[in-house]
Coordinates of C-alpha atoms and ligand atoms in Angstrom, one line a residue:
X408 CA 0.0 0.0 0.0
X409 CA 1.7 3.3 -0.6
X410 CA 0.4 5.1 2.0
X411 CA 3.3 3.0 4.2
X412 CA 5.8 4.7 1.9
X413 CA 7.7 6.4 4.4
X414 CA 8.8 10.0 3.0
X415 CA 11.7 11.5 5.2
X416 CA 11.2 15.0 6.1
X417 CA 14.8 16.1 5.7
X418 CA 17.8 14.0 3.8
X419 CA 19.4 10.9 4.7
X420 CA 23.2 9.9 4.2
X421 CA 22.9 8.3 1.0
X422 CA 25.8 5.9 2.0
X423 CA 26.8 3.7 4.7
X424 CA 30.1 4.0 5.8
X425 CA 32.7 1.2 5.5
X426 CA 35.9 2.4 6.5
X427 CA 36.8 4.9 9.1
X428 CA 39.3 7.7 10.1
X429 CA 39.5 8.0 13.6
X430 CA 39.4 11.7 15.3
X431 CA 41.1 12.3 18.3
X432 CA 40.5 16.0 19.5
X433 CA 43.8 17.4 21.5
X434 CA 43.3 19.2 24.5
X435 CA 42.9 22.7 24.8
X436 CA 46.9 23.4 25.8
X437 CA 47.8 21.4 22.6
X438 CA 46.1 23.1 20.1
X439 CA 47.6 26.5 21.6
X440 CA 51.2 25.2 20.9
X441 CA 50.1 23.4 18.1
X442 CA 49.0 27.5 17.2
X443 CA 51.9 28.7 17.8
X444 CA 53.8 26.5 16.1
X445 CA 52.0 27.1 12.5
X446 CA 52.2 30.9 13.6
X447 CA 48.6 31.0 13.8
X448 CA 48.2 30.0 9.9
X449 CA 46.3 27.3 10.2
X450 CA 47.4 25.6 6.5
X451 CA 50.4 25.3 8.9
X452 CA 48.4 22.7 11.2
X453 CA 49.3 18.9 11.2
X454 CA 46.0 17.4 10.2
X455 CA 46.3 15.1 13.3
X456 CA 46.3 18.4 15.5
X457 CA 43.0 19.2 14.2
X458 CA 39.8 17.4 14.7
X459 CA 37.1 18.6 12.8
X460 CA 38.7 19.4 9.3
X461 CA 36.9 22.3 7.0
X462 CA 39.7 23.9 6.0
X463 CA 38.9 23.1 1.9
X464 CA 36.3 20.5 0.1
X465 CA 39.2 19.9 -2.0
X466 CA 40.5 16.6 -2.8
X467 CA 39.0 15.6 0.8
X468 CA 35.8 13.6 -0.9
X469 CA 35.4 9.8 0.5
X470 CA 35.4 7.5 -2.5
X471 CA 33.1 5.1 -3.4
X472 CA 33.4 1.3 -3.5
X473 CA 32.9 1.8 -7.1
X474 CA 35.8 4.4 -7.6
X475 CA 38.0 2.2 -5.4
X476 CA 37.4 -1.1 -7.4
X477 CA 37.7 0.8 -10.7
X478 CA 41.1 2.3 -9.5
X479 CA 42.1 -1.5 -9.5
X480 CA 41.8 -1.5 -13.6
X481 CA 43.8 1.4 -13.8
X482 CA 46.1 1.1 -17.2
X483 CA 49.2 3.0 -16.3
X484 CA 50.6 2.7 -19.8
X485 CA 52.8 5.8 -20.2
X486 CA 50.6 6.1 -23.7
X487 CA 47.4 5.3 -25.3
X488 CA 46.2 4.0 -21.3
X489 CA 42.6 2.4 -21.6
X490 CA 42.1 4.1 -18.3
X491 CA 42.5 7.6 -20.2
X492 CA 39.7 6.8 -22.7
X493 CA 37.2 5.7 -20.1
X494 CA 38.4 9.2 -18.4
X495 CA 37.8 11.2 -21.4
X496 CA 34.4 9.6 -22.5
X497 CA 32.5 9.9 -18.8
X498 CA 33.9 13.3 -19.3
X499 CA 32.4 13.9 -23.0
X500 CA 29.6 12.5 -21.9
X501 CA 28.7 15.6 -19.6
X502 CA 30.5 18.3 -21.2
X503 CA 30.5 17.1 -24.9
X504 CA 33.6 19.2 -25.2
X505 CA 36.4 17.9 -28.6
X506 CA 39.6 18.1 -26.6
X507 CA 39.7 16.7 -22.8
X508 CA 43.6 17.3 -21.3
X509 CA 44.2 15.6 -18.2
X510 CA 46.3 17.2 -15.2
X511 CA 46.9 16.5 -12.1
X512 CA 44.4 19.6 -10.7
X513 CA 42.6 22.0 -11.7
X514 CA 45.4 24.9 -11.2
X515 CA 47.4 23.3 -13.6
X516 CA 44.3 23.7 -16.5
X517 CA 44.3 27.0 -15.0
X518 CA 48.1 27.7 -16.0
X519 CA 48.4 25.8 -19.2
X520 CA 45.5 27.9 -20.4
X521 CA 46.6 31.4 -19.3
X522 CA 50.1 30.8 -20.2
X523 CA 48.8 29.9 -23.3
X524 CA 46.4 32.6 -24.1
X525 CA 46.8 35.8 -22.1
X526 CA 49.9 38.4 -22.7
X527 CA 50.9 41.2 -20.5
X528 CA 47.6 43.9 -20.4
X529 CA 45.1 41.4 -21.2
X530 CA 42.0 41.5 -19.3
X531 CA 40.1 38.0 -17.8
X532 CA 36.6 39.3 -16.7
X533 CA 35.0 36.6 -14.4
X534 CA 32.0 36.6 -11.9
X535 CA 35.5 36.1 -9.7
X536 CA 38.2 34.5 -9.8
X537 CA 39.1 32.0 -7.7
X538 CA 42.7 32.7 -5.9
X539 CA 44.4 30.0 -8.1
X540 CA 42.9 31.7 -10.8
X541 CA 43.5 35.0 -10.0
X542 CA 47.1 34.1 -9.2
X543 CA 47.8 32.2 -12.8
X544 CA 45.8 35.2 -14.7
X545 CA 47.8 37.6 -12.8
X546 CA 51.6 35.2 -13.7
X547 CA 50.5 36.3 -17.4
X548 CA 50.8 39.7 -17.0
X549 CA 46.9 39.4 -17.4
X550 CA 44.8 41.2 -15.1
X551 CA 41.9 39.6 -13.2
X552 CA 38.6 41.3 -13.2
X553 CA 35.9 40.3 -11.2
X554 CA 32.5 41.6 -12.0
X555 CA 30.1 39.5 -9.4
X556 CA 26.4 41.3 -9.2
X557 CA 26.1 43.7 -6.7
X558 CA 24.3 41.6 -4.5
X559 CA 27.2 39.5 -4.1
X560 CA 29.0 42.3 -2.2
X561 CA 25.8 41.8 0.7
X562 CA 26.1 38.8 2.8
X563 CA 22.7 38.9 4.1
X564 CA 20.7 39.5 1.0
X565 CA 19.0 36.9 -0.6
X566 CA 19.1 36.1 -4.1
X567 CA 18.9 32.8 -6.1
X568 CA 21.6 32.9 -8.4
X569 CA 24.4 35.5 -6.2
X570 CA 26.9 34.0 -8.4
X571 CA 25.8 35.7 -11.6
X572 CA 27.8 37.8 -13.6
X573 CA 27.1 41.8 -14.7
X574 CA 26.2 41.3 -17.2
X575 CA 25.8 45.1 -18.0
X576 CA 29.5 45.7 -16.6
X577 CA 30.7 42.5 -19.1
X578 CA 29.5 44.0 -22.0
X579 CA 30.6 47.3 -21.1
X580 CA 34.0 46.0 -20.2
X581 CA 34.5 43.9 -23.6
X582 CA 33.5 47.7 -25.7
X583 CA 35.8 49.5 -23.6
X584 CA 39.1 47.1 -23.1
X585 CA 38.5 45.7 -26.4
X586 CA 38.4 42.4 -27.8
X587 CA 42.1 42.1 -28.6
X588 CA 42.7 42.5 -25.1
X589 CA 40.3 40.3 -23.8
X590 CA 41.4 36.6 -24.7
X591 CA 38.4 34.4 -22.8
X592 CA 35.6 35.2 -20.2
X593 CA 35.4 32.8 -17.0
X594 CA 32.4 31.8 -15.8
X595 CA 33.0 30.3 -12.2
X596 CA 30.4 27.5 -10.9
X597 CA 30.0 28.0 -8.3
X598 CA 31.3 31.0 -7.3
X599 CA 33.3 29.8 -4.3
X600 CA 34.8 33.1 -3.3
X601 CA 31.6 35.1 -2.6
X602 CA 29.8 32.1 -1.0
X603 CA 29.2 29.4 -3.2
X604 CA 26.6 30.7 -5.2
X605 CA 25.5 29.2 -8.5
X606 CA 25.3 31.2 -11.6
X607 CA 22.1 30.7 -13.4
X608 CA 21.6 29.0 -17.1
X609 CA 19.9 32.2 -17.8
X610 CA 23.1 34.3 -16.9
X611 CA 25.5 31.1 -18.8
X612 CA 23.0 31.5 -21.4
X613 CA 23.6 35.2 -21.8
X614 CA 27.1 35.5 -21.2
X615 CA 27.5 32.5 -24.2
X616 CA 25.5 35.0 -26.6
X617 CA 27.6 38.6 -25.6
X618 CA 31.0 36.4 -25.8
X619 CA 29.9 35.2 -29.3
X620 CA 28.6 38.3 -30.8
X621 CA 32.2 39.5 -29.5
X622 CA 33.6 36.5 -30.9
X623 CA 35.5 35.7 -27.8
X624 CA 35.8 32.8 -26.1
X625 CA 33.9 31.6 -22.9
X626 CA 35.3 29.1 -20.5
X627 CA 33.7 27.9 -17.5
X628 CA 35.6 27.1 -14.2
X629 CA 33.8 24.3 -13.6
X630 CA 35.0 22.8 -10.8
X631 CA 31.3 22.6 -8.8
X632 CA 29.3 22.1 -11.8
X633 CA 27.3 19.7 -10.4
X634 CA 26.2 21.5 -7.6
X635 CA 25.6 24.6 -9.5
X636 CA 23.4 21.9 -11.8
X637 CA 21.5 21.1 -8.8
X638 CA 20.8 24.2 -7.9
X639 CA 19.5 25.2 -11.3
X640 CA 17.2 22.2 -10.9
X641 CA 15.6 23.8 -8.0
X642 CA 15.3 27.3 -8.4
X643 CA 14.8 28.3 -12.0
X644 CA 11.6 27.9 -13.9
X645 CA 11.9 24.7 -16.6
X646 CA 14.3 22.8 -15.0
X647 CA 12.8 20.9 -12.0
X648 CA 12.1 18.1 -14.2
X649 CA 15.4 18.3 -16.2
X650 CA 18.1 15.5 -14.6
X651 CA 21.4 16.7 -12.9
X652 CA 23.7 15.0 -16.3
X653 CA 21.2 17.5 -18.7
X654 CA 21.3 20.6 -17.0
X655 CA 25.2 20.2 -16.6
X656 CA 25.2 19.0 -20.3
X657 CA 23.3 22.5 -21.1
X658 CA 25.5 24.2 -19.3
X659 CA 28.6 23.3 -20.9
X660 CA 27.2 23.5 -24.3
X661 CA 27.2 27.5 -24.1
X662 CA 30.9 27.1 -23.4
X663 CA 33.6 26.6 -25.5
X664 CA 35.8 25.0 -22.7
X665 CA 36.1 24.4 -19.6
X666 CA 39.1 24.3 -16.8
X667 CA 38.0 21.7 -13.9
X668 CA 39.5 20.5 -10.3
X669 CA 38.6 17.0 -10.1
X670 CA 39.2 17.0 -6.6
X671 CA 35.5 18.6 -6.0
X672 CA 33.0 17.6 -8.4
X673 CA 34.9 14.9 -9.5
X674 CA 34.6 12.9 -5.9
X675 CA 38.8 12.5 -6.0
X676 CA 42.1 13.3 -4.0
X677 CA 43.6 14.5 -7.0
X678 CA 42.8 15.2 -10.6
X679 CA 41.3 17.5 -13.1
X680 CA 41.3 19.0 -16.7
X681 CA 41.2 21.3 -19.1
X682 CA 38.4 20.7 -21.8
X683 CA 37.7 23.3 -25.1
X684 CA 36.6 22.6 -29.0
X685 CA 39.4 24.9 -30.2
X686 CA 41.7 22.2 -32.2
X687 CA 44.4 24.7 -32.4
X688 CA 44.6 26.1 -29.1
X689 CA 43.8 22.3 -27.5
X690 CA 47.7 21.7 -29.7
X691 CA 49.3 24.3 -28.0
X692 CA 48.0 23.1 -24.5
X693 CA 49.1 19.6 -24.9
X694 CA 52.8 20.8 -26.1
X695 CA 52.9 22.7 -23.1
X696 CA 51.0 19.9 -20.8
X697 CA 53.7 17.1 -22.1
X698 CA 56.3 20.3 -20.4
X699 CA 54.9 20.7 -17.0
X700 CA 52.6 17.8 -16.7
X701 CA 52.6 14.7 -19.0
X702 CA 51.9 12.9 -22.1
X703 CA 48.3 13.6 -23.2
X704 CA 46.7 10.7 -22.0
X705 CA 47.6 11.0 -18.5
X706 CA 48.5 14.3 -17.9
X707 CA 49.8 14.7 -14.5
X708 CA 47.5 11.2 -13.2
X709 CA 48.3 7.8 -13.2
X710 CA 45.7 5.7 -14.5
X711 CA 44.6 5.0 -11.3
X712 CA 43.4 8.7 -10.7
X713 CA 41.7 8.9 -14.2
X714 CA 39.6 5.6 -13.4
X715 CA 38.2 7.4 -10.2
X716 CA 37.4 10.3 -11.5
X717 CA 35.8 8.6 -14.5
X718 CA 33.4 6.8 -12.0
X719 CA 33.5 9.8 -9.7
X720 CA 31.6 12.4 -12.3
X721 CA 28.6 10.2 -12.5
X722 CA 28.1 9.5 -9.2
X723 CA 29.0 13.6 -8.2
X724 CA 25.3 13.5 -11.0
X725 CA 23.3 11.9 -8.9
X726 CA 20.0 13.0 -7.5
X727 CA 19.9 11.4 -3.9
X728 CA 23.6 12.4 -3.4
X729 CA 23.1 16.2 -4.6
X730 CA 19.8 16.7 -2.1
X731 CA 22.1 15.0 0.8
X732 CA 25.1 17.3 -0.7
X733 CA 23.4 20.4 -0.4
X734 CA 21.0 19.9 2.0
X735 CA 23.1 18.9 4.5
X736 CA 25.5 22.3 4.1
X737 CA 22.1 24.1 4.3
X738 CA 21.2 22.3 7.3
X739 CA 24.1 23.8 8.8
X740 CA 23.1 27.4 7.5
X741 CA 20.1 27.0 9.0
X742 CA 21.0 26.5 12.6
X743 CA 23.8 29.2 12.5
X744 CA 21.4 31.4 11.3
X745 CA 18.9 30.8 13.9
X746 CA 21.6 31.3 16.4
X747 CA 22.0 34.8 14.8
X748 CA 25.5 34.3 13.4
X749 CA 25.8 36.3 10.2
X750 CA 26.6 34.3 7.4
X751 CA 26.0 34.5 3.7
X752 CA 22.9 34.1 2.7
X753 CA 21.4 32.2 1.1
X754 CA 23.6 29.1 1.8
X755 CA 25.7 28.0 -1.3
X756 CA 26.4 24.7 -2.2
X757 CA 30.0 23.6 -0.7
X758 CA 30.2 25.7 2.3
X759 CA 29.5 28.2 5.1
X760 CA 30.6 31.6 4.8
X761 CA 30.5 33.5 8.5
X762 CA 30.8 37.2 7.6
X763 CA 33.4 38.1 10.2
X764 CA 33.5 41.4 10.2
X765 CA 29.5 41.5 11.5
X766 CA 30.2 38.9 14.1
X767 CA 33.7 40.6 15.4
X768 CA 32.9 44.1 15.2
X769 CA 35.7 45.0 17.1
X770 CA 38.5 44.0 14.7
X771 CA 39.4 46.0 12.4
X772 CA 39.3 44.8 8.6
X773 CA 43.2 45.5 8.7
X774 CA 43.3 42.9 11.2
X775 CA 41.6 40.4 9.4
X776 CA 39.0 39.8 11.5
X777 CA 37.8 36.2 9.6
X778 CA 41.4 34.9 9.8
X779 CA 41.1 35.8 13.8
X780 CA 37.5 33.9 13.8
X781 CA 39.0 30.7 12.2
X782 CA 42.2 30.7 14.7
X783 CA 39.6 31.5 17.4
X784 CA 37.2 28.5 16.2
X785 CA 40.1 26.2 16.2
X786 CA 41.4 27.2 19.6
X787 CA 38.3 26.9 21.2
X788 CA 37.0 23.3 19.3
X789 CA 39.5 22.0 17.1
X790 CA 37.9 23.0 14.1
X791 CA 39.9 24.1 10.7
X792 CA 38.6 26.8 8.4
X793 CA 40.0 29.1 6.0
X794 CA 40.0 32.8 5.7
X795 CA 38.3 34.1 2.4
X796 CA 39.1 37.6 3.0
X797 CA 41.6 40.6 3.0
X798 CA 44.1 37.7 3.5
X799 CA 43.5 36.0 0.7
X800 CA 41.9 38.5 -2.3
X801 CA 43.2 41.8 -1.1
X802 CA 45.2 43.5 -4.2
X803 CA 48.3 46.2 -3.9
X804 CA 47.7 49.3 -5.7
X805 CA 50.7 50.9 -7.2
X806 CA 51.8 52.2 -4.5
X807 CA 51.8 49.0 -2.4
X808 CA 48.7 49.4 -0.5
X809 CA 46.7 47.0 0.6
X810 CA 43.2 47.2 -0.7
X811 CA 41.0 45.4 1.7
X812 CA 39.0 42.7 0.2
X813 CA 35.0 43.4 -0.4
X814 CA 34.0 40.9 2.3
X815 CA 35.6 39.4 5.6
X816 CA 34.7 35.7 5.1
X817 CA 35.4 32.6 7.2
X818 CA 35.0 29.5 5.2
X819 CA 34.0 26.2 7.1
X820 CA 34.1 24.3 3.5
X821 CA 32.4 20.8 3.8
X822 CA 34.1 17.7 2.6
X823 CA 32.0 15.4 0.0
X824 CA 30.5 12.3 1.7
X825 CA 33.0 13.0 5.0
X826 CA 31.2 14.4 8.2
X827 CA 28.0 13.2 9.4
X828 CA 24.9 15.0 11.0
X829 CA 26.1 15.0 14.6
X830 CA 29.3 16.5 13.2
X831 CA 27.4 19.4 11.6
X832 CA 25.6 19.3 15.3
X833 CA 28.9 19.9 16.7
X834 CA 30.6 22.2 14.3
X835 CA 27.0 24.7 15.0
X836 CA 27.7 24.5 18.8
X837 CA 30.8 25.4 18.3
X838 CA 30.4 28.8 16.5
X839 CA 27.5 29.7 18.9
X840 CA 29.7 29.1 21.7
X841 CA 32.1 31.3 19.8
X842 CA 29.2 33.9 19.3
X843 CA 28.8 34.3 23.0
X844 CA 32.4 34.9 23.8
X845 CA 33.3 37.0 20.6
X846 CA 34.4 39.6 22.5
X847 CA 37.9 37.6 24.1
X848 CA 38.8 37.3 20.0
X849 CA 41.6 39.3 19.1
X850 CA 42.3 40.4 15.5
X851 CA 46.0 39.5 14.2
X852 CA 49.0 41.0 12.0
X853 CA 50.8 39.6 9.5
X854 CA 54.3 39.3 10.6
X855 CA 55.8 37.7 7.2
X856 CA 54.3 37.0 4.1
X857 CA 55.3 35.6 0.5
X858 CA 54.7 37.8 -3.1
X859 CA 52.3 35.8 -4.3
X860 CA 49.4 33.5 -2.4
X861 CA 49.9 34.8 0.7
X862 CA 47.3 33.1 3.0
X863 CA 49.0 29.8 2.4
X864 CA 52.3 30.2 4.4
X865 CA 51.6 33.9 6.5
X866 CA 52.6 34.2 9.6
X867 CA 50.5 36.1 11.9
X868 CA 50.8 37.7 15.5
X869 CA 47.8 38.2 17.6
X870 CA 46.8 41.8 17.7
X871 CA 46.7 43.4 21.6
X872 CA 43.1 44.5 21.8
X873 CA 43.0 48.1 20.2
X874 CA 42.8 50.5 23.1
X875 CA 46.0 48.6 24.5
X876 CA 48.1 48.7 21.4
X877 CA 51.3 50.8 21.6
Ligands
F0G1075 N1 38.8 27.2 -9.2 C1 38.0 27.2 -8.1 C2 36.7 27.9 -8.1 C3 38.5 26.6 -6.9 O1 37.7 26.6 -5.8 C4 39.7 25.9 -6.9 C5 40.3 25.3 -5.8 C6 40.5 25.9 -8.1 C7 39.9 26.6 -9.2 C8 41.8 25.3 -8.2 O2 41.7 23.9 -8.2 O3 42.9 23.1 -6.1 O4 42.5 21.6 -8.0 O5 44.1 23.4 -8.3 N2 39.8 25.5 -4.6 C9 40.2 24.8 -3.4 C10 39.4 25.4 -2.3 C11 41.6 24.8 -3.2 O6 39.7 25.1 -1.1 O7 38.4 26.1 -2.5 P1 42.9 22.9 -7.6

């Protein structure tokens, strides 16, 4: 009788889990040294220091028994591997793009294509870059330009799709910087750096048609596309009946490439590509990818790799893992926000974003008030974040000035398949406990930093509260 059909009210795990990775959370004294010893970065953390882990969802996913077995047919012939074909035809199959290059992540796609196509005074516009992104745009001579709508600049306002594109400011940026200058649009799905926001099929749609009446090309950095897919599914009109595989096959089909990390939407450690229909351009990559990386059909994987991610990007499709996926980060949302912690709204599909500078008032934005949050949050419960802030996206002007970043963010990024509900329980008490003691959180100063991706190896100093500093 199917009135016994039991409908859950909220998701379910859709896995059981068959191998485990204990945690052992260090006392309170330990993860001060421990602190001090990474000179309050936390990248500088032994993972066995920390006990809740959020600092990326990259390359953190649980595999399947599915990707595991299929790692044991892995081909590791230096050419022609069988492994690479399986690779490149699940890949097809979603993004129907002509030439799939394998690397070893999704920075790599990110360099062989800048280094490829952009030249000192060219101009990348993206919704925005992500810092790899930035950073390889920027090791071109090529200036990043991120033009994310205005909403995306307002943690707490709602909108469905906050990781559109202007499109009013792309059009006006590809008449006034010109063509010539302008080698490729990005698209980035989701947009990690303002939240995790998808970009709706409207927006691909319409940046497609202004990058073709310009006649220039349009890449997507696709690296969450299945998320973004999933949230397409359930927000925009005509698609709640469409499957994850065809609204990620529709949105790749406005593109003419795309660059992808693996390691998130692919359900891998490691892994990713670069994937475009331009035959000429797809020559010059693989020259330059048998450099850096590898032959063409393995890139910078062994066949191993390219077997899991093959198996990986249909299961990343399906529908009962996508409602878990993002349902159980928005789960989390939810019970932050009903503790009144700020974060972005609405919640995006990979991760929390705590606007730091609302719940730390007191710190200054030139003492990074979301890097201070995330040493504070792993202090007080051995939880890793990162800082997506002025650490990470601030720019120098000419001068050498720091220009603050638009938002102080604290990312608690959720790994794929990884952390259960009484996990996300824990990781919610945690910031409300935090919420209620903000004021003993002190904001910090960067004592030494490297040119280039900064936020990686920093070393900080903890700020004396401001009316005490000399
Ligand atoms: N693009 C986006 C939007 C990303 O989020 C990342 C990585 C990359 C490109 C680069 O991919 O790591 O495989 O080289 N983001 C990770 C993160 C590191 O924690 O968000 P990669």
């Amino acid at each position: 009788m199917e009135i016994l059909d039991f409908q859950p009210k909220s998701w379910v795990e859709p896995f059981r889990i068959k191998t485990i990775a204990p945690l052992r959370k260090i006392s309170y004294e330990e993860r001060l040294s421990a602190l001090e010893r990474a000179s309050y970065n936390l990248f500088m953390l032994r993972s066995e220091d920390v006990f809740i882990d959020l600092l990326s969802d990259s390359g953190t996913s649980a595999m399947s028994e599915n990707q595991w077995s299929a790692m044991m047919r892995g081909d590791e012939s230096y050419a022609g591997s069988s492994s690479f074909y399986r690779f490149e035809k699940s890949v097809k199959d979603i993004t129907r793009f002509m030439h799939i290059i394998p690397t070893h992540q999704g920075r790599s796609a990110e360099h062989i294509l800048f280094s490829t196509i952009c030249k000192p005074g060219d101009v990348i516009p993206n919704n925005f870059h992500f810092d790899t992104t930035q950073a390889n745009v920027e090791s071109s001579g090529g200036d990043p330009l991120n033009l994310a709508i205005s909403e995306a600049n307002y943690p707490h306002l709602e909108h469905p799709f906050k990781g559109n594109i202007d499109l009013e400011r792309l059009q006006q940026t590809l008449e006034e910087v010109g063509t010539e200058q302008i080698p490729c649009v990005m698209l980035t799905v989701t947009n990690n750096a303002v939240g995790g926001q998808p970009v709706s099929m409207a927006n691909i749609r319409a940046v497609s048609a202004l990058c073709r009446s310009y006649g220039v090309p349009f890449f997507l950095d696709a690296c969450r596309f299945a998320e973004n897919a999933w949230f397409i599914k359930q927000r925009e009109d005509g698609y709640a009946d469409r499957t994850p595989l065809e609204i990620a096959q529709e949105m790749f089909q406005y593109a003419d490439g795309c660059t992808m990390s693996a390691k998130k939407d692919g359900l891998t450690n490691i892994g990713g590509f670069l994937a475009l229909n331009d035959t000429e351009l797809a020559e010059k990559c693989k020259q330059k990818l048998i450099l850096i990386e590898g032959f063409p059909t393995y890139g910078g994987l062994a066949g191993y790799d390219m077997e899991a991610i093959a198996v990986g990007l249909q299961e990343v499709l399906q529908e009962d893992y996508l409602r878990y996926r993002v349902e159980s980060v928005a789960t989390l949302g939810q019970k932050l926000l009903d503790a009144d912690i700020p974060i972005v709204r609405p919640v995006g599909g990979h991760a929390i974003f705590v606007d730091a500078s609302t719940m730390l008032p007191h710190i200054p934005q030139h003492q990074y008030p979301a890097q201070a949050l995330g040493i504070a949050l792993y202090l007080s419960a051995g939880i890793r974040t990162v800082e997506l802030g002025s650490v990470a996206f601030a720019r120098k002007d000419s001068e050498g000035r720091e220009q603050a970043a638009p938002l102080e963010l604290l990312r608690l990024a959720l790994p794929r398949r990884v952390y259960t509900r009484s996990h996300l329980d824990y990781i919610a008490d945690a910031l409300i406990h935090l919420k209620h003691n903000a004021a003993h959180i002190q904001g910090v100063r960067i004592t030494w930093e490297p040119e280039q991706l900064r936020h990686f190896t920093a070393r900080y100093a903890l700020c004396l509260p401001s009316n005490t500093e000399v």
